[in-house]
Amino acid sequence: MRDLEDIQEEYEFLEGDERYRLLIELGRELDDMPDALKTDATLVRGCSASVWVYPTGETDKLHFLADSNAAITKGIVALVISAVQDKPASEVARMDITGALEPFDLKNQLSSNRTQGVPNMIALVKEHASRIAAG
């Protein structure tokens, strides 16, 4: 998975539909999430599409599997995950993920329907990181 800075660099050069295509491409690059992990327990609430996030990894290296039944939404999930993937739990727990995503201006680039679940995705990731970091 690409890191957030590389994605941002590419994103800044694109406009409109090209940005949508990049998000769809990012979604396709996510690690496969087995259907058995797509349960009510891993479902992110508040998203217009179905979104599942499953945390794996240890204190020194958090890893998340994620999926969505909508291509653009899956790309947004991939963007959120790219900000934290394979980083230490303590770093993710302190991280301003919302701030890290601000350069993508998702609220103005996408419909509010597509971005309404982003705070819930971020909260889920941060809660997991905080729990792991606390031991």
Coordinates of N, CA and C in Angstrom, one line a residue:
M1 N 0.8 -1.2 0.0 CA 0.0 0.0 0.0 C 0.9 1.2 0.0
R2 N 0.5 2.2 -0.8 CA 1.2 3.5 -0.9 C 1.0 4.3 0.4
D3 N 2.0 5.1 0.7 CA 1.8 5.9 1.9 C 1.1 7.2 1.5
L4 N 0.6 7.8 2.5 CA -0.3 9.0 2.3 C 0.3 10.1 1.6
E5 N 1.6 10.4 1.8 CA 2.3 11.5 1.1 C 2.4 11.2 -0.4
D6 N 2.7 10.0 -0.8 CA 2.8 9.6 -2.2 C 1.4 9.8 -2.9
I7 N 0.4 9.4 -2.2 CA -1.0 9.5 -2.7 C -1.3 11.0 -2.9
Q8 N -1.0 11.8 -1.8 CA -1.3 13.2 -1.9 C -0.6 13.9 -3.0
E9 N 0.6 13.5 -3.3 CA 1.4 14.1 -4.4 C 0.7 13.9 -5.7
E10 N 0.3 12.6 -5.9 CA -0.4 12.3 -7.1 C -1.8 13.0 -7.2
Y11 N -2.5 13.0 -6.1 CA -3.9 13.6 -6.0 C -3.9 15.0 -6.4
E12 N -2.8 15.8 -6.0 CA -2.8 17.2 -6.2 C -2.7 17.6 -7.7
F13 N -2.1 16.6 -8.5 CA -2.0 16.9 -9.9 C -3.3 16.5 -10.7
L14 N -4.2 15.9 -10.0 CA -5.4 15.4 -10.7 C -6.6 16.3 -10.5
E15 N -7.6 16.2 -11.3 CA -8.9 17.0 -11.1 C -10.0 16.0 -11.3
G16 N -11.2 16.4 -10.7 CA -12.5 15.8 -11.0 C -12.5 14.3 -11.1
D17 N -12.8 13.8 -12.3 CA -13.0 12.4 -12.5 C -11.7 11.6 -12.3
E18 N -10.5 12.3 -12.5 CA -9.2 11.6 -12.3 C -9.0 11.3 -10.9
R19 N -9.5 12.2 -10.0 CA -9.4 11.9 -8.6 C -10.3 10.7 -8.1
Y20 N -11.5 10.6 -8.7 CA -12.3 9.5 -8.5 C -11.6 8.2 -8.9
R21 N -11.0 8.2 -10.1 CA -10.3 7.0 -10.6 C -9.1 6.7 -9.6
L22 N -8.4 7.6 -9.1 CA -7.3 7.4 -8.1 C -7.9 6.7 -6.9
L23 N -9.0 7.2 -6.4 CA -9.6 6.6 -5.2 C -10.0 5.2 -5.5
I24 N -10.6 4.9 -6.6 CA -11.0 3.6 -7.0 C -9.8 2.6 -7.1
E25 N -8.7 3.2 -7.6 CA -7.5 2.4 -7.7 C -6.9 2.1 -6.4
L26 N -7.0 3.0 -5.4 CA -6.5 2.8 -4.1 C -7.3 1.7 -3.4
G27 N -8.6 1.7 -3.6 CA -9.5 0.7 -3.1 C -9.1 -0.7 -3.6
R28 N -8.7 -0.8 -4.8 CA -8.3 -2.1 -5.4 C -7.0 -2.6 -4.9
E29 N -6.2 -1.7 -4.3 CA -4.9 -2.0 -3.8 C -4.9 -2.5 -2.4
L30 N -6.1 -2.4 -1.7 CA -6.2 -2.9 -0.3 C -6.0 -4.4 -0.3
D31 N -5.4 -4.9 0.8 CA -5.3 -6.3 1.0 C -6.7 -6.9 1.0
D32 N -6.8 -8.1 0.4 CA -8.1 -8.8 0.4 C -8.6 -9.1 1.8
M33 N -9.9 -8.8 2.1 CA -10.5 -9.0 3.4 C -11.4 -10.2 3.2
P34 N -11.1 -11.3 3.9 CA -12.0 -12.5 3.7 C -13.4 -12.2 4.1
D35 N -14.4 -12.8 3.4 CA -15.8 -12.6 3.7 C -16.1 -12.9 5.1
A36 N -15.5 -13.9 5.7 CA -15.7 -14.3 7.1 C -15.5 -13.2 8.1
L37 N -14.7 -12.2 7.7 CA -14.4 -11.1 8.6 C -15.4 -9.9 8.4
K38 N -16.2 -10.0 7.4 CA -17.2 -9.0 7.1 C -18.5 -9.3 7.9
T39 N -18.4 -8.9 9.2 CA -19.5 -9.2 10.1 C -20.0 -7.9 10.7
D40 N -21.1 -8.0 11.5 CA -21.6 -6.8 12.2 C -20.6 -6.2 13.1
A41 N -19.7 -7.0 13.7 CA -18.7 -6.5 14.6 C -17.7 -5.6 13.9
T42 N -17.4 -5.9 12.6 CA -16.4 -5.1 11.8 C -17.0 -4.0 11.0
L43 N -18.3 -3.9 10.9 CA -19.0 -3.0 10.1 C -18.9 -1.6 10.8
V44 N -18.5 -0.6 9.9 CA -18.4 0.8 10.4 C -19.8 1.4 10.3
R45 N -20.2 1.9 11.4 CA -21.6 2.6 11.5 C -21.5 4.0 10.8
G46 N -22.6 4.4 10.3 CA -22.8 5.7 9.7 C -22.3 5.9 8.3
C47 N -21.9 4.9 7.6 CA -21.5 5.0 6.3 C -22.7 4.7 5.3
S48 N -22.7 5.4 4.2 CA -23.8 5.2 3.3 C -23.7 3.9 2.6
A49 N -22.5 3.4 2.4 CA -22.2 2.1 1.8 C -21.8 1.2 3.0
S50 N -21.7 -0.1 2.7 CA -21.2 -1.0 3.8 C -19.7 -0.9 3.8
V51 N -19.1 -0.7 5.0 CA -17.7 -0.6 5.1 C -17.3 -1.5 6.3
W52 N -16.3 -2.3 6.1 CA -15.8 -3.2 7.2 C -14.3 -2.8 7.4
V53 N -13.9 -2.8 8.7 CA -12.5 -2.6 9.0 C -12.2 -3.6 10.1
Y54 N -11.1 -4.3 9.8 CA -10.7 -5.3 10.8 C -9.2 -5.1 11.2
P55 N -9.0 -4.8 12.4 CA -7.6 -4.5 12.9 C -6.8 -5.8 13.1
T56 N -5.6 -5.8 12.7 CA -4.7 -6.9 13.0 C -3.4 -6.3 13.4
G57 N -2.4 -7.1 13.7 CA -1.1 -6.5 14.0 C -0.9 -6.4 15.5
E58 N 0.3 -6.0 15.9 CA 0.7 -5.8 17.3 C 1.0 -4.4 17.6
T59 N 1.5 -4.2 18.8 CA 1.8 -2.8 19.3 C 2.8 -2.1 18.4
D60 N 3.8 -2.8 17.9 CA 4.8 -2.1 17.1 C 4.4 -1.9 15.6
K61 N 3.3 -2.6 15.2 CA 3.0 -2.5 13.8 C 1.5 -2.8 13.6
L62 N 0.6 -1.8 13.6 CA -0.8 -2.1 13.4 C -1.0 -2.3 11.9
H63 N -1.9 -3.2 11.6 CA -2.3 -3.5 10.2 C -3.8 -3.7 10.2
F64 N -4.4 -3.1 9.2 CA -5.9 -3.2 9.0 C -6.2 -3.8 7.7
L65 N -7.3 -4.6 7.7 CA -7.9 -5.1 6.5 C -9.2 -4.3 6.4
A66 N -9.6 -3.9 5.2 CA -10.8 -3.1 5.0 C -11.4 -3.4 3.7
D67 N -12.7 -3.2 3.6 CA -13.4 -3.4 2.4 C -14.7 -2.6 2.4
S68 N -15.3 -2.4 1.2 CA -16.6 -1.8 1.1 C -17.3 -2.3 -0.2
N69 N -18.6 -2.2 -0.2 CA -19.3 -2.7 -1.3 C -19.5 -1.6 -2.4
A70 N -18.9 -0.5 -2.2 CA -18.9 0.6 -3.2 C -17.5 1.1 -3.5
A71 N -17.2 1.2 -4.8 CA -15.8 1.4 -5.2 C -15.2 2.7 -4.7
I72 N -15.9 3.8 -4.7 CA -15.4 5.1 -4.3 C -15.2 5.1 -2.7
T73 N -16.2 4.5 -2.1 CA -16.1 4.4 -0.6 C -14.9 3.5 -0.2
K74 N -14.7 2.5 -0.9 CA -13.5 1.6 -0.7 C -12.2 2.4 -0.8
G75 N -12.2 3.3 -1.8 CA -11.0 4.1 -2.0 C -10.8 5.1 -0.8
I76 N -11.9 5.6 -0.3 CA -11.8 6.5 0.9 C -11.3 5.8 2.1
V77 N -11.8 4.5 2.2 CA -11.3 3.7 3.3 C -9.8 3.5 3.2
A78 N -9.4 3.2 1.9 CA -8.0 3.0 1.7 C -7.1 4.2 2.0
L79 N -7.7 5.4 1.7 CA -7.0 6.6 2.1 C -6.8 6.7 3.6
V80 N -7.9 6.5 4.3 CA -7.8 6.5 5.8 C -6.8 5.5 6.3
I81 N -6.8 4.3 5.8 CA -5.9 3.2 6.2 C -4.5 3.5 5.9
S82 N -4.3 4.1 4.7 CA -2.9 4.5 4.3 C -2.2 5.4 5.3
A83 N -3.0 6.2 6.0 CA -2.4 7.1 7.0 C -1.8 6.4 8.2
V84 N -2.3 5.2 8.5 CA -2.0 4.5 9.7 C -1.4 3.1 9.5
Q85 N -1.4 2.6 8.3 CA -1.0 1.2 8.1 C 0.4 1.0 8.5
D86 N 0.6 -0.1 9.2 CA 1.9 -0.6 9.6 C 2.7 0.4 10.5
K87 N 2.0 1.3 11.2 CA 2.7 2.2 12.1 C 2.5 1.7 13.6
P88 N 3.3 2.1 14.5 CA 3.1 1.7 15.9 C 1.8 2.2 16.5
A89 N 1.2 1.4 17.3 CA -0.1 1.8 17.9 C 0.0 3.1 18.7
S90 N 1.1 3.3 19.4 CA 1.3 4.6 20.2 C 1.3 5.8 19.2
E91 N 1.9 5.7 18.1 CA 1.9 6.8 17.1 C 0.5 7.0 16.5
V92 N -0.2 6.0 16.2 CA -1.5 6.1 15.6 C -2.5 6.7 16.6
A93 N -2.3 6.3 17.9 CA -3.2 6.8 18.9 C -3.1 8.3 19.1
R94 N -1.9 8.8 18.9 CA -1.6 10.3 19.0 C -1.8 11.1 17.7
M95 N -1.9 10.4 16.6 CA -2.0 11.0 15.3 C -3.3 11.8 15.0
D96 N -3.1 12.9 14.3 CA -4.3 13.6 13.9 C -4.6 13.1 12.4
I97 N -5.4 12.1 12.4 CA -5.7 11.5 11.1 C -6.6 12.4 10.3
T98 N -7.5 13.1 10.9 CA -8.4 14.1 10.2 C -7.5 15.1 9.6
G99 N -6.5 15.6 10.3 CA -5.6 16.6 9.8 C -4.8 16.1 8.6
A100 N -4.4 14.9 8.7 CA -3.6 14.2 7.7 C -4.3 14.1 6.4
L101 N -5.7 14.0 6.5 CA -6.5 13.8 5.3 C -7.0 15.2 4.7
E102 N -6.8 16.3 5.5 CA -7.3 17.6 5.0 C -6.8 18.0 3.6
P103 N -5.6 17.7 3.2 CA -5.1 18.1 1.9 C -6.0 17.5 0.8
F104 N -6.7 16.4 1.1 CA -7.5 15.8 0.0 C -8.9 16.5 -0.1
D105 N -9.2 17.3 0.8 CA -10.4 18.1 0.8 C -11.6 17.3 0.4
L106 N -11.8 16.1 1.0 CA -12.8 15.2 0.6 C -14.2 15.8 0.7
K107 N -14.5 16.6 1.7 CA -15.8 17.2 1.8 C -16.2 18.0 0.6
N108 N -15.3 18.6 0.0 CA -15.6 19.4 -1.2 C -15.4 18.6 -2.5
Q109 N -14.7 17.6 -2.5 CA -14.4 16.8 -3.7 C -15.5 15.7 -3.9
L110 N -16.1 15.3 -2.8 CA -17.1 14.2 -2.8 C -18.4 14.6 -2.2
S111 N -19.5 13.9 -2.5 CA -20.7 14.2 -1.9 C -20.7 13.9 -0.4
S112 N -21.5 14.6 0.4 CA -21.5 14.4 1.8 C -21.9 12.9 2.1
N113 N -22.7 12.3 1.3 CA -23.1 10.9 1.4 C -21.9 10.0 1.5
R114 N -20.9 10.3 0.6 CA -19.7 9.4 0.6 C -18.8 9.7 1.7
T115 N -18.8 10.8 2.3 CA -17.8 11.1 3.3 C -18.4 11.1 4.8
Q116 N -19.6 10.9 4.9 CA -20.2 10.9 6.3 C -19.7 9.9 7.2
G117 N -19.2 8.8 6.7 CA -18.7 7.8 7.6 C -17.2 7.9 8.0
V118 N -16.5 8.9 7.3 CA -15.1 9.0 7.5 C -14.7 9.2 9.0
P119 N -15.4 10.1 9.7 CA -15.1 10.3 11.2 C -15.3 9.0 12.0
N120 N -16.2 8.1 11.6 CA -16.4 6.9 12.3 C -15.3 5.9 12.0
M121 N -14.8 5.9 10.7 CA -13.6 5.1 10.3 C -12.4 5.5 11.2
I122 N -12.2 6.8 11.2 CA -11.1 7.3 12.0 C -11.2 7.0 13.5
A123 N -12.4 7.2 14.0 CA -12.6 6.8 15.4 C -12.3 5.4 15.7
L124 N -12.7 4.5 14.8 CA -12.5 3.1 15.0 C -11.0 2.7 15.0
V125 N -10.3 3.3 14.1 CA -8.8 3.1 14.0 C -8.1 3.6 15.2
K126 N -8.5 4.8 15.7 CA -7.8 5.4 16.8 C -8.2 4.7 18.1
E127 N -9.4 4.3 18.3 CA -9.8 3.5 19.5 C -9.0 2.2 19.6
H128 N -8.9 1.5 18.4 CA -8.1 0.3 18.4 C -6.6 0.6 18.8
A129 N -6.1 1.6 18.2 CA -4.7 1.9 18.4 C -4.5 2.3 19.9
S130 N -5.4 3.1 20.5 CA -5.3 3.5 21.9 C -5.4 2.3 22.8
R131 N -6.3 1.3 22.5 CA -6.4 0.1 23.3 C -5.1 -0.7 23.3
I132 N -4.6 -0.9 22.1 CA -3.3 -1.7 21.9 C -2.2 -0.9 22.6
A133 N -2.1 0.4 22.4 CA -1.0 1.1 23.0 C -1.0 1.1 24.5
A134 N -2.2 1.1 25.1 CA -2.4 1.1 26.6 C -2.0 -0.3 27.2
G135 N -2.0 -1.3 26.3 CA -1.7 -2.7 26.7 C -2.8 -3.3 27.4

